[in-house]
Coordinates of C-alpha atoms and ligand atoms in Angstrom, one line a residue:
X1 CA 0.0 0.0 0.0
X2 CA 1.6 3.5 -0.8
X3 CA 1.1 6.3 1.6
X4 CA 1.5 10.0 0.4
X5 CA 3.4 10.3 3.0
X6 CA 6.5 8.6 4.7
X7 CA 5.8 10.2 8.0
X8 CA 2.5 11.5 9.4
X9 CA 2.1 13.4 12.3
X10 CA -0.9 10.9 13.4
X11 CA -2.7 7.7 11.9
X12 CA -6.1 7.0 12.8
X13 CA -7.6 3.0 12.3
X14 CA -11.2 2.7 11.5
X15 CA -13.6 5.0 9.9
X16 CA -16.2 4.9 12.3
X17 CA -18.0 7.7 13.6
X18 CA -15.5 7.6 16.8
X19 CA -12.1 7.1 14.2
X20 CA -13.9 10.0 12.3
X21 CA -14.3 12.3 15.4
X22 CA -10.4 11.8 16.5
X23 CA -9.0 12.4 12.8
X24 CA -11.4 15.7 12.0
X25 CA -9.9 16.3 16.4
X26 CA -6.3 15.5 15.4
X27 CA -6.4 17.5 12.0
X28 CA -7.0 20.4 13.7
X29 CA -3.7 19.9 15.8
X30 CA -1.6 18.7 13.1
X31 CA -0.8 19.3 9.4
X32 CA -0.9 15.6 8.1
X33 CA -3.6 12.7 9.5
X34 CA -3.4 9.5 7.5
X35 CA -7.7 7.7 8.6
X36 CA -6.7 4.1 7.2
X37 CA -10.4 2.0 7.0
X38 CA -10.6 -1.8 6.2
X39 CA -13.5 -1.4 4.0
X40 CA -14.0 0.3 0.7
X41 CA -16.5 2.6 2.1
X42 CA -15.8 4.6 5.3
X43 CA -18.7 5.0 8.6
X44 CA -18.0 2.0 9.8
X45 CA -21.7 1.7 11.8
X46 CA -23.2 4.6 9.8
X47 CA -22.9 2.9 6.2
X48 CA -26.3 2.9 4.3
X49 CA -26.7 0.4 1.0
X50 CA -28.7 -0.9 -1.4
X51 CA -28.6 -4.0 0.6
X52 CA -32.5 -5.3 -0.7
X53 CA -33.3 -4.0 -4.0
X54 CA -32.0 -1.4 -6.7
X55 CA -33.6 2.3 -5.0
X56 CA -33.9 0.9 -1.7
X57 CA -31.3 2.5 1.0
X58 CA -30.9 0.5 4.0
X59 CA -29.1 1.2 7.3
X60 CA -26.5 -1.7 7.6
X61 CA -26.7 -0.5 11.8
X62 CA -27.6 2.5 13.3
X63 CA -30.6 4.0 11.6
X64 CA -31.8 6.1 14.5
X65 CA -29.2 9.0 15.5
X66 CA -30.5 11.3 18.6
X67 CA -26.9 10.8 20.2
X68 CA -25.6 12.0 16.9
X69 CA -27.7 14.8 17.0
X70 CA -27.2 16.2 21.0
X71 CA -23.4 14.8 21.1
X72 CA -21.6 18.0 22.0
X73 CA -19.0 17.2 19.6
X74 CA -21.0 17.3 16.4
X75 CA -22.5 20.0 17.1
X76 CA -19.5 22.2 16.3
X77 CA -19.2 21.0 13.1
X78 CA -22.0 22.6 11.5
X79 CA -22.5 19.5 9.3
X80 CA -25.3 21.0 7.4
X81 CA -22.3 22.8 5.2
X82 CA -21.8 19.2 4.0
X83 CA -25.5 17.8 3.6
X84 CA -26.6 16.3 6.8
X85 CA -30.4 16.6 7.1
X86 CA -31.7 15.6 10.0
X87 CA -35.6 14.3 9.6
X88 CA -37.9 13.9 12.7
X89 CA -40.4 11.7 12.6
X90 CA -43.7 12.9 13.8
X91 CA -43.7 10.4 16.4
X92 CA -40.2 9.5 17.9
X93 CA -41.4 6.1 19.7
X94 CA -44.6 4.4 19.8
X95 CA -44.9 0.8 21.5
X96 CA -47.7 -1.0 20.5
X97 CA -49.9 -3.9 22.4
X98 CA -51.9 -6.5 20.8
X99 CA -55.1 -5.1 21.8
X100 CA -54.1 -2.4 18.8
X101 CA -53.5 0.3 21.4
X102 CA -50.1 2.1 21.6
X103 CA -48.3 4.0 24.2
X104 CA -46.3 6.7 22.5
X105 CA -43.0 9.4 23.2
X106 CA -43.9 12.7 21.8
X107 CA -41.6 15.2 21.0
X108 CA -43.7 17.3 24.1
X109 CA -43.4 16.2 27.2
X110 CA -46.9 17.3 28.2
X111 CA -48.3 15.2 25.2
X112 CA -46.7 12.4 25.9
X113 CA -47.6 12.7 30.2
X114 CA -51.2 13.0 28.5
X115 CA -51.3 10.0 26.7
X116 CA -49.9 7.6 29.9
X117 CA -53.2 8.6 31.5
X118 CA -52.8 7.8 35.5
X119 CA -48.8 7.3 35.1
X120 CA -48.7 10.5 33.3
X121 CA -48.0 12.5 36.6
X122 CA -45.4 10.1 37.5
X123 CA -43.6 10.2 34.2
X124 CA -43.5 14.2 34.5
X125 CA -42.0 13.9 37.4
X126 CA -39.0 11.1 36.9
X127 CA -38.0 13.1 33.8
X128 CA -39.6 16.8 33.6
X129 CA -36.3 18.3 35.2
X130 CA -33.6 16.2 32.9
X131 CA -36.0 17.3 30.2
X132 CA -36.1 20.9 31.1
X133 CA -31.8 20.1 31.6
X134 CA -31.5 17.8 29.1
X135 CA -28.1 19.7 27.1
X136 CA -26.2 19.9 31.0
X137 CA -27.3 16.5 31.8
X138 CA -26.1 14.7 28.3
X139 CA -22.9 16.9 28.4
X140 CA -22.3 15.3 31.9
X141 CA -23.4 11.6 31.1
X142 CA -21.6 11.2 27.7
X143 CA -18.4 11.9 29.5
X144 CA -15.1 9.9 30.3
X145 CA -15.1 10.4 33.3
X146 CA -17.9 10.5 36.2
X147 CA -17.3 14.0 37.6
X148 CA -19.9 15.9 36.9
X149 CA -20.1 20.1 35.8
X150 CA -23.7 20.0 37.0
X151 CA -23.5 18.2 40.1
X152 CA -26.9 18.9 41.7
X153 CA -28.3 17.5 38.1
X154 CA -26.3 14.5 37.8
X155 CA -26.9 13.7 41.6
X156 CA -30.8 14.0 41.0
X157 CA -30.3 11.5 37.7
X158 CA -28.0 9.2 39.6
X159 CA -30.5 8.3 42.5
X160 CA -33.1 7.3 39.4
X161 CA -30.9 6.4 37.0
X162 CA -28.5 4.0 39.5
X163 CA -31.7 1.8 39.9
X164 CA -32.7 -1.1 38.0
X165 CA -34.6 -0.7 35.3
X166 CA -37.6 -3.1 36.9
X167 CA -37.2 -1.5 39.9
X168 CA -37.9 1.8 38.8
X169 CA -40.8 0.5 36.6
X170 CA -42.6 -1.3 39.2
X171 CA -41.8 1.6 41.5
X172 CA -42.8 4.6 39.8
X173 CA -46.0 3.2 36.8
X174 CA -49.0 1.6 38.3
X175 CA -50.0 0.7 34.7
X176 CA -48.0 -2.4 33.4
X177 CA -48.1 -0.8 29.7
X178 CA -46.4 2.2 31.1
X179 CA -43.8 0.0 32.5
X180 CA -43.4 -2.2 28.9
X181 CA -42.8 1.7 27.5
X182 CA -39.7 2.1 30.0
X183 CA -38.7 -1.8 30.1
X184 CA -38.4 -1.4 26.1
X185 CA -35.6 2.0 26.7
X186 CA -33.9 0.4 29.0
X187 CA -33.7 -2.6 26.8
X188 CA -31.2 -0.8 24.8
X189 CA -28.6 -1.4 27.3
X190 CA -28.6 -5.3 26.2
X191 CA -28.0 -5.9 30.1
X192 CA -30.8 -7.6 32.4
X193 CA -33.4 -5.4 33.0
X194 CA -32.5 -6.3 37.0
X195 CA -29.2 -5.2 37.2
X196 CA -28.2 -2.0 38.2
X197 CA -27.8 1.2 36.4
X198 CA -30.3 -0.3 33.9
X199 CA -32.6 2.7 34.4
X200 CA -29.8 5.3 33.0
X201 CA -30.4 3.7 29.4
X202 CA -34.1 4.2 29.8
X203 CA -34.4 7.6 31.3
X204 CA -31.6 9.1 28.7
X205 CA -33.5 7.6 25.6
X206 CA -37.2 9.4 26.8
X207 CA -34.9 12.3 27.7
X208 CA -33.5 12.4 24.5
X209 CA -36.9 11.7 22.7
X210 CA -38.3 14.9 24.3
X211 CA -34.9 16.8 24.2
X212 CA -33.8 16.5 20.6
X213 CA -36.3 14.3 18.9
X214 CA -35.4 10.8 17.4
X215 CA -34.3 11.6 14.2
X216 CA -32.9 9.8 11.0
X217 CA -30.8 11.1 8.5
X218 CA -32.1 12.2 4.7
X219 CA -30.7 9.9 2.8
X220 CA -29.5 7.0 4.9
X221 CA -26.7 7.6 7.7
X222 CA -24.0 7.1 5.3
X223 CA -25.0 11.2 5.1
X224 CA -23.5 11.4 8.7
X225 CA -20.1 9.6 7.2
X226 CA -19.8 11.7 4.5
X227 CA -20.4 15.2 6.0
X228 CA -17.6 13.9 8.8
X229 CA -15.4 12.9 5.6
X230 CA -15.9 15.8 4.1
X231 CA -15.2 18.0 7.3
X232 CA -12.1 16.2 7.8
X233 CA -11.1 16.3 3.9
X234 CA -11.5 20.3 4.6
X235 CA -9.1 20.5 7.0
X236 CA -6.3 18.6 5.0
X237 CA -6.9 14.7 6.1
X238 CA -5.9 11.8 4.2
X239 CA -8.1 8.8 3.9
X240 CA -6.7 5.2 2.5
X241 CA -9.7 2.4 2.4
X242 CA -9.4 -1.2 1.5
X243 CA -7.0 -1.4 4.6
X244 CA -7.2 -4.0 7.3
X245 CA -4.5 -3.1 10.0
X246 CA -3.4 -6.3 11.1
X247 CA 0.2 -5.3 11.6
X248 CA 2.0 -1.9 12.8
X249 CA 4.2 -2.9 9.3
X250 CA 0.6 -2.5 7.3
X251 CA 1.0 1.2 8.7
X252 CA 3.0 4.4 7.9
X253 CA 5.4 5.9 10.3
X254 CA 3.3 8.2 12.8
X255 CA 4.1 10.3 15.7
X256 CA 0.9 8.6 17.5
X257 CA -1.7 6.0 16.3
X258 CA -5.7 5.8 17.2
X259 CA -7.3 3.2 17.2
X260 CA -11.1 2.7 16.3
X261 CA -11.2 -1.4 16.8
X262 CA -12.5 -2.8 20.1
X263 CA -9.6 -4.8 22.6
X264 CA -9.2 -8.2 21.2
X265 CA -9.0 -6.3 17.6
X266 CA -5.9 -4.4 19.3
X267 CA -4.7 -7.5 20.7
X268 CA -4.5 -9.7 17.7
X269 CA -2.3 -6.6 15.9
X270 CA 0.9 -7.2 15.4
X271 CA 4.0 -4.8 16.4
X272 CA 1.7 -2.7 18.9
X273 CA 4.2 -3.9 21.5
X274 CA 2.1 -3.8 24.4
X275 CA 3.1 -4.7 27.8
X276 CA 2.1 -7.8 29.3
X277 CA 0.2 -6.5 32.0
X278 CA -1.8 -3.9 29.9
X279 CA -2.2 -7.0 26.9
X280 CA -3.8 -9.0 30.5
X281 CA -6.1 -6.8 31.2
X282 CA -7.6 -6.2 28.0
X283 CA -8.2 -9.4 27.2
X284 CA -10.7 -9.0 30.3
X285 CA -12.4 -7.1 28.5
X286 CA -16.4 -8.5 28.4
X287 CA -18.4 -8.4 25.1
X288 CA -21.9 -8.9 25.6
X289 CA -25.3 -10.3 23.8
X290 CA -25.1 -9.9 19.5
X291 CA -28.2 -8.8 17.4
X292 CA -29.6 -10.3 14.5
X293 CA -30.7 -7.9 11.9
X294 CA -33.2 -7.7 9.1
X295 CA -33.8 -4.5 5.9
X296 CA -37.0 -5.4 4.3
X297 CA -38.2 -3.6 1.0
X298 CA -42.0 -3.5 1.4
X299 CA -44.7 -2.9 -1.5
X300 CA -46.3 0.0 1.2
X301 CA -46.1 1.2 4.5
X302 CA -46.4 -1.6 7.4
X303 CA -50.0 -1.8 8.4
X304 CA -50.0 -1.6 12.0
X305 CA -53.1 -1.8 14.1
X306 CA -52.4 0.8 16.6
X307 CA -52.2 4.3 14.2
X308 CA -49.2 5.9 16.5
X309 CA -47.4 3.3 15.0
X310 CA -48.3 4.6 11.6
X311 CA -46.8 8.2 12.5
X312 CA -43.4 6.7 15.0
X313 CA -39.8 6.5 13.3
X314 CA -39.1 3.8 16.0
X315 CA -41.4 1.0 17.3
X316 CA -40.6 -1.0 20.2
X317 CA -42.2 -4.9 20.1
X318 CA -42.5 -6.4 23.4
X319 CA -45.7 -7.5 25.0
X320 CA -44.9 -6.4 29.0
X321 CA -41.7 -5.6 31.2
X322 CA -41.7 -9.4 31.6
X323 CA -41.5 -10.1 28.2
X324 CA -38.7 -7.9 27.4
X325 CA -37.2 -8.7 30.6
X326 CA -36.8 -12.4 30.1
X327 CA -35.9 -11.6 25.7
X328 CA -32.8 -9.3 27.2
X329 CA -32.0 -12.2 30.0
X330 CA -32.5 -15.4 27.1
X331 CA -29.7 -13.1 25.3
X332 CA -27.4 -12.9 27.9
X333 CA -27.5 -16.1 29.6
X334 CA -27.0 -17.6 25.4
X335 CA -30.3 -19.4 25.1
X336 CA -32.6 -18.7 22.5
X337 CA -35.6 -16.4 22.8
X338 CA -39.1 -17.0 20.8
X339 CA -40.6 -13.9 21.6
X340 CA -38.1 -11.6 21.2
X341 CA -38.1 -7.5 22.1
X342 CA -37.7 -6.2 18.6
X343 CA -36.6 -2.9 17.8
X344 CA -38.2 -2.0 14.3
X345 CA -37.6 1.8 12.3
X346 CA -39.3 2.8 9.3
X347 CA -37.0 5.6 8.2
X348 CA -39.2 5.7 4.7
X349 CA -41.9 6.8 5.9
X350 CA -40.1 9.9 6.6
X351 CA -37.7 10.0 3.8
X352 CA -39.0 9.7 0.6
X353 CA -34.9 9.1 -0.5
X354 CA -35.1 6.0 0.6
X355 CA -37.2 3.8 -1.6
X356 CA -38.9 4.3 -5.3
X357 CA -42.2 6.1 -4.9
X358 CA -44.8 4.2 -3.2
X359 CA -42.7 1.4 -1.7
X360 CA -40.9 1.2 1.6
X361 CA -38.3 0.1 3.6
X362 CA -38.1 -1.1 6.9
X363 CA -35.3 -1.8 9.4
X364 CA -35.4 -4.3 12.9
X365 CA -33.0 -6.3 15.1
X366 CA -33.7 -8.5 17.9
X367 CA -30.9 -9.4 20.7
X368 CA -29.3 -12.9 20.2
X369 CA -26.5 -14.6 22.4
X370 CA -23.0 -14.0 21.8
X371 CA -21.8 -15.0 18.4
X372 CA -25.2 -16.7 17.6
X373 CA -25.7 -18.1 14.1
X374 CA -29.3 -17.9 14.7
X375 CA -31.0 -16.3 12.0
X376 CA -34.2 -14.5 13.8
X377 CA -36.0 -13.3 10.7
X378 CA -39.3 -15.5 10.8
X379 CA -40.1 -15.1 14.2
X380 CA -39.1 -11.1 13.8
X381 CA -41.6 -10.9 11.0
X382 CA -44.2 -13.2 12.6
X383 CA -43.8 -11.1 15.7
X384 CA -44.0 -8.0 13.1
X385 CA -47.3 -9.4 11.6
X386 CA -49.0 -9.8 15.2
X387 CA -49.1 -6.0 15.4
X388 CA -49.1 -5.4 11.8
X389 CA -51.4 -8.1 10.0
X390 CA -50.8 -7.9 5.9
X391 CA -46.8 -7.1 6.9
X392 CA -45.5 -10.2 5.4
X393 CA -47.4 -9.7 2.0
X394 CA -45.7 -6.3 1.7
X395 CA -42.8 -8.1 1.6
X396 CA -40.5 -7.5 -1.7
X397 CA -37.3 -8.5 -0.1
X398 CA -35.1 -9.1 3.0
X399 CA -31.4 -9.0 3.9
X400 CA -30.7 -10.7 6.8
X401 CA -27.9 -10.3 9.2
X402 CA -27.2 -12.9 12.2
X403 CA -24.4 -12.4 14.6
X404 CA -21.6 -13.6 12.4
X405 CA -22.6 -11.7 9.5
X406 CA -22.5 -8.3 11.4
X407 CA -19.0 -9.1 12.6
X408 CA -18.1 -9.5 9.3
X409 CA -19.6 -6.3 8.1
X410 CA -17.9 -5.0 10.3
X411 CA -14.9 -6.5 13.3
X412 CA -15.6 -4.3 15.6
X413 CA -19.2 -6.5 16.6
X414 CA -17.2 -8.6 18.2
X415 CA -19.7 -11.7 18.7
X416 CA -22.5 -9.2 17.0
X417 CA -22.2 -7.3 20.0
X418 CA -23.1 -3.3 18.6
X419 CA -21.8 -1.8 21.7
X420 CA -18.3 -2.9 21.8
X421 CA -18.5 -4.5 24.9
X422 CA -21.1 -5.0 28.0
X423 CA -21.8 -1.6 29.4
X424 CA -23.2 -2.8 32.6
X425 CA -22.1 -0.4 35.6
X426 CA -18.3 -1.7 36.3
X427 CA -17.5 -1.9 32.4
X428 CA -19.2 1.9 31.6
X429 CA -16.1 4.0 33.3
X430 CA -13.4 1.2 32.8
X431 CA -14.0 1.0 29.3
X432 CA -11.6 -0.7 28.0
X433 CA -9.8 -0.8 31.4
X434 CA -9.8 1.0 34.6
X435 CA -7.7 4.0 34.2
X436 CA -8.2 8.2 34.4
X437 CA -7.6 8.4 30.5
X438 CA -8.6 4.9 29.4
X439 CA -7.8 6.1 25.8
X440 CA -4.1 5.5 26.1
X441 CA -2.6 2.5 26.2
X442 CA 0.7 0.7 27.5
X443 CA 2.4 1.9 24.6
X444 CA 3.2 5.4 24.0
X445 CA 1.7 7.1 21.6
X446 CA -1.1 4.5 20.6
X447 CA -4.9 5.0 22.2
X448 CA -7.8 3.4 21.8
X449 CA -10.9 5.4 20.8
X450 CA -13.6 2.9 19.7
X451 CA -17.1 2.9 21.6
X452 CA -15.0 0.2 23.8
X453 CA -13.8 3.8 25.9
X454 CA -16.4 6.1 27.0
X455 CA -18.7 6.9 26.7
X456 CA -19.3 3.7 25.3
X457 CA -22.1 3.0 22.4
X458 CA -23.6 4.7 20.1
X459 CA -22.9 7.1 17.3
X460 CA -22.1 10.5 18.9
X461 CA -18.5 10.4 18.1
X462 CA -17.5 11.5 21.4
X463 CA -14.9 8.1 22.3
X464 CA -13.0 9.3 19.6
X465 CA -13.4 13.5 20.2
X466 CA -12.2 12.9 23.8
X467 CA -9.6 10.3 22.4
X468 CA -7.7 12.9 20.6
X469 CA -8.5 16.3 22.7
X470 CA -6.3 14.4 25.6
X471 CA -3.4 13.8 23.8
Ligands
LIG1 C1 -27.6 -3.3 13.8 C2 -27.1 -2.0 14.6 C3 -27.9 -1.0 14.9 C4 -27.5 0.1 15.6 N1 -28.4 1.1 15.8 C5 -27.9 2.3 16.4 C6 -28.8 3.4 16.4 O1 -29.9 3.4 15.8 N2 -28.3 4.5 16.9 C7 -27.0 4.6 17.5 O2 -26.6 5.7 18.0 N3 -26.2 3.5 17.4 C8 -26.6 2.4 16.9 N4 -25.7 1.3 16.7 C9 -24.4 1.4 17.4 C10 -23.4 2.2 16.6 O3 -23.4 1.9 15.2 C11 -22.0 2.0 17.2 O4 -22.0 2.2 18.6 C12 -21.0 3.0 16.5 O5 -21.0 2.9 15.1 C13 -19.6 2.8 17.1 O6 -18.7 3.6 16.5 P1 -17.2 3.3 16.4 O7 -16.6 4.4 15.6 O8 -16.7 3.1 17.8 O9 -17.0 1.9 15.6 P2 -17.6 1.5 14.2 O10 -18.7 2.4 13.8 O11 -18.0 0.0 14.4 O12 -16.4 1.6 13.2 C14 -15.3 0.8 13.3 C15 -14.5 0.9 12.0 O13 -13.3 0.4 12.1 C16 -13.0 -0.4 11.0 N5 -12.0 -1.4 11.3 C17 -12.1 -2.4 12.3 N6 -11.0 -3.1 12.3 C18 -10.1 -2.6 11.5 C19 -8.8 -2.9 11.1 N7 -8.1 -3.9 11.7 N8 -8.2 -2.1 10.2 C20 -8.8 -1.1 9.6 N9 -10.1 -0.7 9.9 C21 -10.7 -1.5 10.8 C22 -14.3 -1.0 10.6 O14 -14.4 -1.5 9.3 C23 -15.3 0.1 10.9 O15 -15.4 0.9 9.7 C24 -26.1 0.2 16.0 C25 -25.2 -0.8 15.6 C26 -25.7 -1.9 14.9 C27 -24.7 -2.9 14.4

């Protein structure tokens, strides 16, 4: 491979939203960053493709970006000069039952309080001030390291958002739908709904809902990648693709090296020379549950029975708290779930981009164990077609994803795990070990920036901003 350089003043591995964020960081210290990307196209979990049918666009992972849109980092970038249209849905969550009812987040907070009926008091109250907060509060929680700007806030959040998810359910909604709505936020987490800390996922996701909106990206979130790329192409950066680091000797010379890959990528790289000790400690490093996911191209919109669903970019699928409860534990403890919590988005509805006039696309993953080659698509769509009846006729075409196929999309779903590790309460600060600046590693000069550091998954970028501002 031939460099345009012998010597760069820093090389950045992986083009993921996090390796994106440290080079478009770096350039701005340095006249010459080399971002080297295994794949021919960069965004690592932001690539969009035709992955169905010719004129269908199709998230390959994240479809749904309200970290994206709040993370403090992107927002300097004003990456509307490069095309990024954000789109919000008119409904950023709706989580329908099989009665054909549906409990919904609104972008209002008042709205959505209306619609829980005798929970709605409740739900002001758990979230109203983080609402009212919500830019101190996600400044605070998306950073490396737990100590806080806004103390007062983040001590108010951490005495909710320390609970267990179930607890804080059980506790806080009388109605069990109310509690499915929160059980299916803090499902995100891919950690049992009863361990602790499960709440945080929950209350930041309705927080967010009402904060910034859910939005997706016109276009597909490939948009996000190439408005990053084109930021960093501004400021002088160098991109090589088709690259997969596997050795120091696949690399130029560089003053320091970042790397967007998750710790037993970094281990299994040659020439890093890192210590023993540090090498033993990251391969302690726990993944957790993967995800099996499915891109449909549909004939029309999916016909659900409850019509929130009809208006909602997202749509969580899961029956009760139990339900979702025992899907997220079936994941983690490796057995096989039949009734699995589904996350489903239907970013055409809202983006008329994304398929030829009058069709459709839709997007859904369900959690699976570790590395599982189970391919969940017929119970995802029969549990689809439950809330949706006349779904599976719409169907035109389907790419499906198990475990294994994700990790070879992309290596840094280690196992099909989308976070880059469990981000239960021990693993969120000593990501990817416990250190003050868990970006650098044994070596000098070589850090580790993936969503395997803090603040952990996600596309906001901020791993690798933080990354590269410490060096
Ligand atoms: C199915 C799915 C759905 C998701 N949904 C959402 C969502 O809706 N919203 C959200 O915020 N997040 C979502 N996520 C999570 C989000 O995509 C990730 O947390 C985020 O992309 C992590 O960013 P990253 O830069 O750390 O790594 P990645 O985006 O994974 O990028 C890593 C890059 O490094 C490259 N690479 C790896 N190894 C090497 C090597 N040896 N040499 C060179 N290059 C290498 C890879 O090819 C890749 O391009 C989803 C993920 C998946 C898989």
């Amino acid at each position: 491979m031939s460099f345009k350089r012998d010597h760069y003043d820093a090389v950045v591995v992986g083009a993921g939203p996090n390796g994106l964020a440290a080079a478009i960081t770096l350039s701005r210290k340095f006249p010459s960053v080399l971002l080297a990307e295994a794949k021919e196209t960069v965004g690592g979990g932001t690539r969009s493709a035709e992955l169905t049918l010719p004129g269908f666009v199709h998230d390959v992972c994240s479809a749904v970006q309200p970290l994206a849109l709040s993370s403090p980092f992107f927002r300097t970038l004003d990456l509307h000069r490069y095309g990024l249209e954000w789109l919000q849905p008119e409904i950023p969550l709706a989580h329908p039952f099989r009665d054909g009812d549906a409990l919904c987040l609104y972008r209002s907070l008042d709205a959505t309080a209306d619609g829980l009926g005798s929970d709605g008091g409740a739900y002001r109250k758990l979230i109203g001030l983080f609402v009212e907060n919500h830019e101190k509060l996600l400044a605070d929680a998306l950073k490396p390291l737990p100590i806080p700007t806004h103390p007062f806030l983040m001590a108010r959040f951490g005495v909710k958002a320390l609970r267990s998810a179930r607890n804080l359910a059980e506790e806080t909604f009388r109605d069990w739908r109310t509690r499915a709505l929160l059980a299916g936020l803090a499902a995100h987490a891919m950690i049992p709904l009863e361990k602790a800390a499960t709440a945080a996922f929950g209350i930041v996701l309705a927080v967010l809902a009402h904060g910034v909106g859910w939005p997706v990206i016109r276009g597909g979130s490939q948009k996000l990648a190439d408005a990053l790329v084109a930021c960093f192409m501004e400021g002088g950066g160098e991109i090589q693709t088709g690259i997969t680091v596997g050795s120091m000797g696949d690399l130029p010379r560089a003053d320091c090296y970042f790397f967007d890959v998750t710790p037993r990528q970094l281990l299994n790289i040659e020439g890093l020379g890192l210590s023993e000790n540090y090498r033993g400690r990251l391969s302690r490093f726990r993944y957790g549950p993967g995800v099996c996911k499915v891109d449909w191209a549909l004939g029309g919109p999916i016909p659900w029975k409850a019509e929130a669903c009809r208006k909602a970019g997202t749509v969580h699928l899961g029956d009760s708290l139990e339900e979702i409860g025992a899907s997220i534990r079936d994941a983690h403890e490796g057995r096989k779930c039949f009734a699995p919590y589904v996350v489903l988005a239907q970013q055409s509805l809202f983006d008329s981009s994304r398929a030829p006039a009058g069709r459709h696309t839709a997007w859904a993953y369900c959690h699976v164990p570790h590395g599982s080659p189970e391919d969940m698509t017929g119970i995802i769509e029969e549990r689809i077609e439950h809330y949706a009846p006349g779904f599976r006729a719409l169907i035109l075409a389907r790419n499906s994803m198990p475990a294994p196929a994700m990790e070879r999309h992309n290596a840094n779903y280690v196992g099909g795990d989308i976070n880059g590790g469990v981000q239960d309460l021990h693993q969120l600060y000593s990501r990817p070990v416990l250190s003050l600046f868990p970006y650098r590693t044994s070596r000098k000069n070589v850090y580790i920036c993936s969503s395997s550091t803090p603040p952990g998954g996600g596309v906001h970028g901020l791993c690798g901003f933080y990354a590269a501002r410490g060096l």
